[in-house]
PDB file of C-alpha atoms in Angstrom:
ATOM      1  CA  UNK A   1       9.588 -23.500   8.378  1.00  0.00           C
ATOM      2  CA  UNK A   2       6.197 -23.485   6.551  1.00  0.00           C
ATOM      3  CA  UNK A   3       7.081 -26.806   4.943  1.00  0.00           C
ATOM      4  CA  UNK A   4       8.457 -28.636   7.991  1.00  0.00           C
ATOM      5  CA  UNK A   5       7.361 -27.151  11.305  1.00  0.00           C
ATOM      6  CA  UNK A   6       4.390 -28.638  13.267  1.00  0.00           C
ATOM      7  CA  UNK A   7       1.079 -27.031  12.304  1.00  0.00           C
ATOM      8  CA  UNK A   8       0.191 -26.109  15.904  1.00  0.00           C
ATOM      9  CA  UNK A   9       3.480 -24.286  16.341  1.00  0.00           C
ATOM     10  CA  UNK A  10       3.004 -22.533  13.046  1.00  0.00           C
ATOM     11  CA  UNK A  11      -0.449 -21.320  13.956  1.00  0.00           C
ATOM     12  CA  UNK A  12       0.849 -19.682  17.163  1.00  0.00           C
ATOM     13  CA  UNK A  13       3.950 -18.262  15.432  1.00  0.00           C
ATOM     14  CA  UNK A  14       1.905 -16.672  12.678  1.00  0.00           C
ATOM     15  CA  UNK A  15      -1.280 -15.704  14.485  1.00  0.00           C
ATOM     16  CA  UNK A  16      -0.028 -14.194  17.771  1.00  0.00           C
ATOM     17  CA  UNK A  17       1.978 -11.393  16.103  1.00  0.00           C
ATOM     18  CA  UNK A  18      -0.985 -10.630  13.773  1.00  0.00           C
ATOM     19  CA  UNK A  19      -3.354 -10.508  16.758  1.00  0.00           C
ATOM     20  CA  UNK A  20      -1.081  -8.144  18.694  1.00  0.00           C
ATOM     21  CA  UNK A  21      -0.753  -5.884  15.657  1.00  0.00           C
ATOM     22  CA  UNK A  22      -4.531  -5.740  15.245  1.00  0.00           C
ATOM     23  CA  UNK A  23      -4.965  -4.835  18.952  1.00  0.00           C
ATOM     24  CA  UNK A  24      -2.434  -1.993  18.555  1.00  0.00           C
ATOM     25  CA  UNK A  25      -4.232  -0.785  15.449  1.00  0.00           C
ATOM     26  CA  UNK A  26      -7.583  -0.801  17.294  1.00  0.00           C
ATOM     27  CA  UNK A  27      -5.990   1.133  20.172  1.00  0.00           C
ATOM     28  CA  UNK A  28      -4.622   3.664  17.632  1.00  0.00           C
ATOM     29  CA  UNK A  29      -8.124   4.252  16.106  1.00  0.00           C
ATOM     30  CA  UNK A  30      -9.504   4.966  19.611  1.00  0.00           C
ATOM     31  CA  UNK A  31      -6.676   7.259  20.593  1.00  0.00           C
ATOM     32  CA  UNK A  32      -6.879   9.066  17.213  1.00  0.00           C
ATOM     33  CA  UNK A  33     -10.563   9.702  17.778  1.00  0.00           C
ATOM     34  CA  UNK A  34      -9.964  11.022  21.272  1.00  0.00           C
ATOM     35  CA  UNK A  35      -7.278  13.472  20.078  1.00  0.00           C
ATOM     36  CA  UNK A  36      -9.473  14.800  17.288  1.00  0.00           C
ATOM     37  CA  UNK A  37     -12.512  15.020  19.598  1.00  0.00           C
ATOM     38  CA  UNK A  38     -10.557  16.991  22.132  1.00  0.00           C
ATOM     39  CA  UNK A  39      -8.519  19.085  19.759  1.00  0.00           C
ATOM     40  CA  UNK A  40     -10.955  19.820  16.935  1.00  0.00           C
ATOM     41  CA  UNK A  41     -14.402  19.179  18.323  1.00  0.00           C
ATOM     42  CA  UNK A  42     -17.590  17.375  17.229  1.00  0.00           C
ATOM     43  CA  UNK A  43     -17.376  18.668  13.631  1.00  0.00           C
ATOM     44  CA  UNK A  44     -13.863  17.168  13.373  1.00  0.00           C
ATOM     45  CA  UNK A  45     -15.249  13.867  14.630  1.00  0.00           C
ATOM     46  CA  UNK A  46     -18.005  14.056  12.047  1.00  0.00           C
ATOM     47  CA  UNK A  47     -15.433  14.739   9.353  1.00  0.00           C
ATOM     48  CA  UNK A  48     -13.438  11.729  10.480  1.00  0.00           C
ATOM     49  CA  UNK A  49     -16.605   9.586  10.516  1.00  0.00           C
ATOM     50  CA  UNK A  50     -17.415  10.577   6.892  1.00  0.00           C
ATOM     51  CA  UNK A  51     -13.832   9.834   5.885  1.00  0.00           C
ATOM     52  CA  UNK A  52     -13.582   6.455   7.532  1.00  0.00           C
ATOM     53  CA  UNK A  53     -15.405   4.346   4.902  1.00  0.00           C
ATOM     54  CA  UNK A  54     -13.282   5.957   2.164  1.00  0.00           C
ATOM     55  CA  UNK A  55     -10.146   4.873   4.080  1.00  0.00           C
ATOM     56  CA  UNK A  56     -11.712   1.410   4.325  1.00  0.00           C
ATOM     57  CA  UNK A  57     -12.013   1.358   0.547  1.00  0.00           C
ATOM     58  CA  UNK A  58      -8.288   2.130   0.223  1.00  0.00           C
ATOM     59  CA  UNK A  59      -7.597  -0.631   2.704  1.00  0.00           C
ATOM     60  CA  UNK A  60      -9.770  -2.973   0.645  1.00  0.00           C
ATOM     61  CA  UNK A  61      -7.750  -2.308  -2.471  1.00  0.00           C
ATOM     62  CA  UNK A  62      -4.541  -3.012  -0.493  1.00  0.00           C
ATOM     63  CA  UNK A  63      -5.969  -6.251   0.855  1.00  0.00           C
ATOM     64  CA  UNK A  64      -7.095  -7.354  -2.621  1.00  0.00           C
ATOM     65  CA  UNK A  65      -3.508  -7.063  -3.960  1.00  0.00           C
ATOM     66  CA  UNK A  66      -1.832  -8.148  -0.719  1.00  0.00           C
ATOM     67  CA  UNK A  67      -3.898 -11.206   0.007  1.00  0.00           C
ATOM     68  CA  UNK A  68      -3.958 -12.259  -3.636  1.00  0.00           C
ATOM     69  CA  UNK A  69      -0.260 -11.683  -4.113  1.00  0.00           C
ATOM     70  CA  UNK A  70       0.599 -13.287  -0.776  1.00  0.00           C
ATOM     71  CA  UNK A  71      -1.431 -16.401  -1.591  1.00  0.00           C
ATOM     72  CA  UNK A  72       0.025 -16.788  -5.018  1.00  0.00           C
ATOM     73  CA  UNK A  73       3.584 -16.153  -3.806  1.00  0.00           C
ATOM     74  CA  UNK A  74       3.140 -18.703  -0.994  1.00  0.00           C
ATOM     75  CA  UNK A  75       1.785 -21.285  -3.479  1.00  0.00           C
ATOM     76  CA  UNK A  76       4.822 -20.684  -5.702  1.00  0.00           C
ATOM     77  CA  UNK A  77       7.221 -21.108  -2.734  1.00  0.00           C
ATOM     78  CA  UNK A  78       5.436 -24.347  -1.821  1.00  0.00           C
ATOM     79  CA  UNK A  79       5.950 -25.575  -5.383  1.00  0.00           C
ATOM     80  CA  UNK A  80       9.633 -24.755  -5.051  1.00  0.00           C
ATOM     81  CA  UNK A  81       9.462 -22.081  -7.825  1.00  0.00           C
ATOM     82  CA  UNK A  82      11.296 -19.170  -6.122  1.00  0.00           C
ATOM     83  CA  UNK A  83      11.648 -17.312  -9.466  1.00  0.00           C
ATOM     84  CA  UNK A  84       7.865 -17.235  -9.882  1.00  0.00           C
ATOM     85  CA  UNK A  85       7.438 -16.212  -6.255  1.00  0.00           C
ATOM     86  CA  UNK A  86       9.754 -13.253  -6.782  1.00  0.00           C
ATOM     87  CA  UNK A  87       7.916 -12.286  -9.954  1.00  0.00           C
ATOM     88  CA  UNK A  88       4.544 -12.483  -8.144  1.00  0.00           C
ATOM     89  CA  UNK A  89       5.807 -10.362  -5.237  1.00  0.00           C
ATOM     90  CA  UNK A  90       7.336  -7.824  -7.602  1.00  0.00           C
ATOM     91  CA  UNK A  91       4.147  -7.640  -9.694  1.00  0.00           C
ATOM     92  CA  UNK A  92       2.075  -7.198  -6.490  1.00  0.00           C
ATOM     93  CA  UNK A  93       4.196  -4.202  -5.535  1.00  0.00           C
ATOM     94  CA  UNK A  94       4.004  -2.657  -9.018  1.00  0.00           C
ATOM     95  CA  UNK A  95       0.226  -3.237  -9.157  1.00  0.00           C
ATOM     96  CA  UNK A  96      -0.433  -1.580  -5.795  1.00  0.00           C
ATOM     97  CA  UNK A  97       1.717   1.435  -6.753  1.00  0.00           C
ATOM     98  CA  UNK A  98      -0.315   1.853  -9.939  1.00  0.00           C
ATOM     99  CA  UNK A  99      -3.579   1.496  -8.014  1.00  0.00           C
ATOM    100  CA  UNK A 100      -2.356   3.747  -5.191  1.00  0.00           C
ATOM    101  CA  UNK A 101      -1.436   6.515  -7.602  1.00  0.00           C
ATOM    102  CA  UNK A 102      -4.832   6.172  -9.355  1.00  0.00           C
ATOM    103  CA  UNK A 103      -6.635   6.450  -6.044  1.00  0.00           C
ATOM    104  CA  UNK A 104      -4.552   9.517  -5.121  1.00  0.00           C
ATOM    105  CA  UNK A 105      -5.290  11.289  -8.453  1.00  0.00           C
ATOM    106  CA  UNK A 106      -8.955  10.438  -8.663  1.00  0.00           C
ATOM    107  CA  UNK A 107      -9.547  11.049  -4.954  1.00  0.00           C
ATOM    108  CA  UNK A 108      -7.926  14.493  -5.170  1.00  0.00           C
ATOM    109  CA  UNK A 109      -9.786  15.512  -8.315  1.00  0.00           C
ATOM    110  CA  UNK A 110     -13.229  14.267  -7.114  1.00  0.00           C
ATOM    111  CA  UNK A 111     -12.755  15.007  -3.433  1.00  0.00           C
ATOM    112  CA  UNK A 112     -15.896  17.030  -2.766  1.00  0.00           C
ATOM    113  CA  UNK A 113     -18.318  14.833  -4.753  1.00  0.00           C
ATOM    114  CA  UNK A 114     -16.937  11.710  -3.024  1.00  0.00           C
ATOM    115  CA  UNK A 115     -17.344  13.300   0.435  1.00  0.00           C
ATOM    116  CA  UNK A 116     -20.839  14.449  -0.279  1.00  0.00           C
ATOM    117  CA  UNK A 117     -21.721  10.994  -1.469  1.00  0.00           C
ATOM    118  CA  UNK A 118     -20.606   9.596   1.879  1.00  0.00           C
ATOM    119  CA  UNK A 119     -22.801  12.101   3.710  1.00  0.00           C
ATOM    120  CA  UNK A 120     -20.726  15.234   4.352  1.00  0.00           C
ATOM    121  CA  UNK A 121     -23.004  18.174   5.122  1.00  0.00           C
ATOM    122  CA  UNK A 122     -22.100  21.797   4.514  1.00  0.00           C
ATOM    123  CA  UNK A 123     -20.850  22.100   8.076  1.00  0.00           C
ATOM    124  CA  UNK A 124     -18.845  18.864   8.005  1.00  0.00           C
ATOM    125  CA  UNK A 125     -17.424  19.148   4.471  1.00  0.00           C
ATOM    126  CA  UNK A 126     -14.490  21.525   5.309  1.00  0.00           C
ATOM    127  CA  UNK A 127     -13.231  19.200   8.041  1.00  0.00           C
ATOM    128  CA  UNK A 128     -13.636  16.061   5.901  1.00  0.00           C
ATOM    129  CA  UNK A 129     -11.926  17.857   2.999  1.00  0.00           C
ATOM    130  CA  UNK A 130      -8.938  18.950   5.191  1.00  0.00           C
ATOM    131  CA  UNK A 131      -8.549  15.338   6.401  1.00  0.00           C
ATOM    132  CA  UNK A 132      -8.999  13.366   3.177  1.00  0.00           C
ATOM    133  CA  UNK A 133      -7.022  15.758   0.974  1.00  0.00           C
ATOM    134  CA  UNK A 134      -3.959  14.739   2.956  1.00  0.00           C
ATOM    135  CA  UNK A 135      -4.915  11.075   3.327  1.00  0.00           C
ATOM    136  CA  UNK A 136      -5.310  10.722  -0.463  1.00  0.00           C
ATOM    137  CA  UNK A 137      -1.767  12.049  -0.909  1.00  0.00           C
ATOM    138  CA  UNK A 138      -0.467   9.171   1.219  1.00  0.00           C
ATOM    139  CA  UNK A 139      -2.663   6.443  -0.324  1.00  0.00           C
ATOM    140  CA  UNK A 140       0.336   4.837  -2.054  1.00  0.00           C
ATOM    141  CA  UNK A 141       2.254   4.417   1.258  1.00  0.00           C
ATOM    142  CA  UNK A 142      -0.735   2.979   3.140  1.00  0.00           C
ATOM    143  CA  UNK A 143      -1.749   0.527   0.428  1.00  0.00           C
ATOM    144  CA  UNK A 144       1.901  -0.512  -0.201  1.00  0.00           C
ATOM    145  CA  UNK A 145       2.267  -1.291   3.503  1.00  0.00           C
ATOM    146  CA  UNK A 146      -0.862  -3.404   3.480  1.00  0.00           C
ATOM    147  CA  UNK A 147       0.512  -5.413   0.501  1.00  0.00           C
ATOM    148  CA  UNK A 148       4.026  -5.609   1.989  1.00  0.00           C
ATOM    149  CA  UNK A 149       2.700  -7.014   5.273  1.00  0.00           C
ATOM    150  CA  UNK A 150       0.760  -9.741   3.405  1.00  0.00           C
ATOM    151  CA  UNK A 151       3.768 -10.661   1.249  1.00  0.00           C
ATOM    152  CA  UNK A 152       5.970 -10.857   4.349  1.00  0.00           C
ATOM    153  CA  UNK A 153       3.421 -13.133   6.074  1.00  0.00           C
ATOM    154  CA  UNK A 154       3.364 -15.359   3.006  1.00  0.00           C
ATOM    155  CA  UNK A 155       7.001 -16.241   3.646  1.00  0.00           C
ATOM    156  CA  UNK A 156       6.224 -16.998   7.312  1.00  0.00           C
ATOM    157  CA  UNK A 157       7.702 -13.875   8.884  1.00  0.00           C
ATOM    158  CA  UNK A 158       4.681 -12.549  10.818  1.00  0.00           C
ATOM    159  CA  UNK A 159       6.941 -10.755  13.315  1.00  0.00           C
ATOM    160  CA  UNK A 160       8.156  -8.325  10.646  1.00  0.00           C
ATOM    161  CA  UNK A 161       4.600  -7.550   9.597  1.00  0.00           C
ATOM    162  CA  UNK A 162       3.680  -6.944  13.253  1.00  0.00           C
ATOM    163  CA  UNK A 163       6.586  -4.571  13.747  1.00  0.00           C
ATOM    164  CA  UNK A 164       5.588  -2.691  10.588  1.00  0.00           C
ATOM    165  CA  UNK A 165       2.053  -2.254  11.814  1.00  0.00           C
ATOM    166  CA  UNK A 166       3.189  -1.255  15.328  1.00  0.00           C
ATOM    167  CA  UNK A 167       5.615   1.331  13.901  1.00  0.00           C
ATOM    168  CA  UNK A 168       2.718   2.973  12.010  1.00  0.00           C
ATOM    169  CA  UNK A 169       0.226   2.824  14.891  1.00  0.00           C
ATOM    170  CA  UNK A 170       2.702   3.777  17.603  1.00  0.00           C
ATOM    171  CA  UNK A 171       4.201   6.704  15.699  1.00  0.00           C
ATOM    172  CA  UNK A 172       0.731   7.943  14.880  1.00  0.00           C
ATOM    173  CA  UNK A 173      -0.203   8.068  18.594  1.00  0.00           C
ATOM    174  CA  UNK A 174       2.939  10.053  19.298  1.00  0.00           C
ATOM    175  CA  UNK A 175       2.586  12.487  16.322  1.00  0.00           C
ATOM    176  CA  UNK A 176      -1.154  13.168  16.701  1.00  0.00           C
ATOM    177  CA  UNK A 177      -0.927  15.480  19.780  1.00  0.00           C
ATOM    178  CA  UNK A 178       2.146  17.173  18.354  1.00  0.00           C
ATOM    179  CA  UNK A 179       0.453  18.193  15.092  1.00  0.00           C
ATOM    180  CA  UNK A 180      -3.043  18.737  16.498  1.00  0.00           C
ATOM    181  CA  UNK A 181      -2.132  20.622  19.695  1.00  0.00           C
ATOM    182  CA  UNK A 182       1.538  21.824  19.546  1.00  0.00           C
ATOM    183  CA  UNK A 183       1.427  22.911  15.870  1.00  0.00           C
ATOM    184  CA  UNK A 184      -2.279  23.803  16.026  1.00  0.00           C
ATOM    185  CA  UNK A 185      -2.977  22.084  12.717  1.00  0.00           C
ATOM    186  CA  UNK A 186      -6.364  20.638  13.679  1.00  0.00           C
ATOM    187  CA  UNK A 187      -7.758  17.729  11.699  1.00  0.00           C
ATOM    188  CA  UNK A 188      -5.218  18.317   8.918  1.00  0.00           C
ATOM    189  CA  UNK A 189      -2.542  17.610  11.511  1.00  0.00           C
ATOM    190  CA  UNK A 190      -4.200  14.309  12.378  1.00  0.00           C
ATOM    191  CA  UNK A 191      -4.142  13.313   8.725  1.00  0.00           C
ATOM    192  CA  UNK A 192      -0.516  14.395   8.374  1.00  0.00           C
ATOM    193  CA  UNK A 193       0.427  12.282  11.406  1.00  0.00           C
ATOM    194  CA  UNK A 194      -1.332   9.316   9.757  1.00  0.00           C
ATOM    195  CA  UNK A 195       0.468   9.504   6.415  1.00  0.00           C
ATOM    196  CA  UNK A 196       3.886  10.137   7.958  1.00  0.00           C
ATOM    197  CA  UNK A 197       3.365   7.063  10.192  1.00  0.00           C
ATOM    198  CA  UNK A 198       2.333   5.025   7.163  1.00  0.00           C
ATOM    199  CA  UNK A 199       5.384   6.290   5.296  1.00  0.00           C
ATOM    200  CA  UNK A 200       7.657   4.998   8.051  1.00  0.00           C
ATOM    201  CA  UNK A 201       5.972   1.573   7.854  1.00  0.00           C
ATOM    202  CA  UNK A 202       6.604   1.714   4.107  1.00  0.00           C
ATOM    203  CA  UNK A 203      10.289   2.556   4.696  1.00  0.00           C
ATOM    204  CA  UNK A 204      10.677  -0.261   7.202  1.00  0.00           C
ATOM    205  CA  UNK A 205       9.247  -2.836   4.778  1.00  0.00           C
ATOM    206  CA  UNK A 206      11.553  -1.568   1.981  1.00  0.00           C
ATOM    207  CA  UNK A 207      14.580  -1.916   4.227  1.00  0.00           C
ATOM    208  CA  UNK A 208      13.540  -5.459   5.163  1.00  0.00           C
ATOM    209  CA  UNK A 209      12.939  -6.459   1.565  1.00  0.00           C
ATOM    210  CA  UNK A 210      16.412  -5.423   0.496  1.00  0.00           C
ATOM    211  CA  UNK A 211      18.255  -6.482   3.698  1.00  0.00           C
ATOM    212  CA  UNK A 212      18.891 -10.029   2.507  1.00  0.00           C
ATOM    213  CA  UNK A 213      16.730 -11.440   5.325  1.00  0.00           C
ATOM    214  CA  UNK A 214      13.646 -11.991   3.137  1.00  0.00           C
ATOM    215  CA  UNK A 215      13.069 -15.202   1.214  1.00  0.00           C
ATOM    216  CA  UNK A 216      12.073 -13.028  -1.735  1.00  0.00           C
ATOM    217  CA  UNK A 217      15.005 -11.622  -3.764  1.00  0.00           C
ATOM    218  CA  UNK A 218      13.207  -9.013  -5.837  1.00  0.00           C
ATOM    219  CA  UNK A 219      15.427  -7.665  -8.637  1.00  0.00           C
ATOM    220  CA  UNK A 220      14.535  -4.987 -11.221  1.00  0.00           C
ATOM    221  CA  UNK A 221      13.400  -7.563 -13.753  1.00  0.00           C
ATOM    222  CA  UNK A 222      10.903  -8.972 -11.246  1.00  0.00           C
ATOM    223  CA  UNK A 223       9.182  -5.541 -11.363  1.00  0.00           C
ATOM    224  CA  UNK A 224       8.376  -5.876 -15.046  1.00  0.00           C
ATOM    225  CA  UNK A 225       4.555  -6.092 -15.262  1.00  0.00           C
ATOM    226  CA  UNK A 226       3.132  -9.493 -16.220  1.00  0.00           C
ATOM    227  CA  UNK A 227      -0.614  -9.448 -17.056  1.00  0.00           C
ATOM    228  CA  UNK A 228      -0.997 -13.096 -16.211  1.00  0.00           C
ATOM    229  CA  UNK A 229       0.383 -12.674 -12.688  1.00  0.00           C
ATOM    230  CA  UNK A 230      -1.635  -9.505 -12.073  1.00  0.00           C
ATOM    231  CA  UNK A 231      -4.864 -11.221 -13.193  1.00  0.00           C
ATOM    232  CA  UNK A 232      -4.175 -14.165 -10.880  1.00  0.00           C
ATOM    233  CA  UNK A 233      -3.384 -11.767  -7.939  1.00  0.00           C
ATOM    234  CA  UNK A 234      -6.642  -9.823  -8.477  1.00  0.00           C
ATOM    235  CA  UNK A 235      -8.628 -13.050  -8.898  1.00  0.00           C
ATOM    236  CA  UNK A 236      -7.386 -14.496  -5.635  1.00  0.00           C
ATOM    237  CA  UNK A 237      -7.719 -11.198  -3.753  1.00  0.00           C
ATOM    238  CA  UNK A 238     -11.105 -10.029  -5.085  1.00  0.00           C
ATOM    239  CA  UNK A 239     -13.178 -11.909  -2.371  1.00  0.00           C
ATOM    240  CA  UNK A 240     -11.181 -10.043   0.348  1.00  0.00           C
ATOM    241  CA  UNK A 241     -11.825  -6.782  -1.470  1.00  0.00           C
ATOM    242  CA  UNK A 242     -15.571  -7.536  -1.695  1.00  0.00           C
ATOM    243  CA  UNK A 243     -15.821  -8.445   1.930  1.00  0.00           C
ATOM    244  CA  UNK A 244     -14.014  -5.334   3.142  1.00  0.00           C
ATOM    245  CA  UNK A 245     -16.021  -3.030   0.884  1.00  0.00           C
TER     246      UNK A 245
END
């Protein structure tokens, strides 16, 4: 499709699902803030505000690997080198798992200093700590989903990426009131709803990857780290990381 379809048709086919997914994500952020504001109060909102740029940093890391890996994989597909494309996709997934685990460990160990650096006062710190301690534990799933969506788009299947993002956002909207109000978990419940939703997006992408519907046929040997591919992925994705940060 990417090699033969008219460019105008391709633009619509690839951009409309991405646009819809971004709208749903924006709606989720608004609804999430409303639930926390109503269920936790203004200090919960302050804790969420302090946490937001840290979440954007995790997103930036995912975009760096995802955009870099997606671009390199797409170039490889255009060159007709499917083996290299599979190696690139596999290395992108391995790289983001490594980085996601590093973020989880460092974030958990340095949680309070990080939150104070981003402006958490004594009153706000407990709320931000409750929220980010859970978010850091799910950093791998969130960042993997960001990478997976970019890899999927690189093969021209923007619809799958849209569904993945909508699963995460839609499930979060449903789970937020359950954990915040029904289970009386407060802001920790909002964070738990977030990582469970991201985990389901992660599962959906894994199922798609190994369903036989993807152009990429990632086998165990494609997951063997190659420094050259990882350097190229990071080089191509670093501008996206810089912009997001």
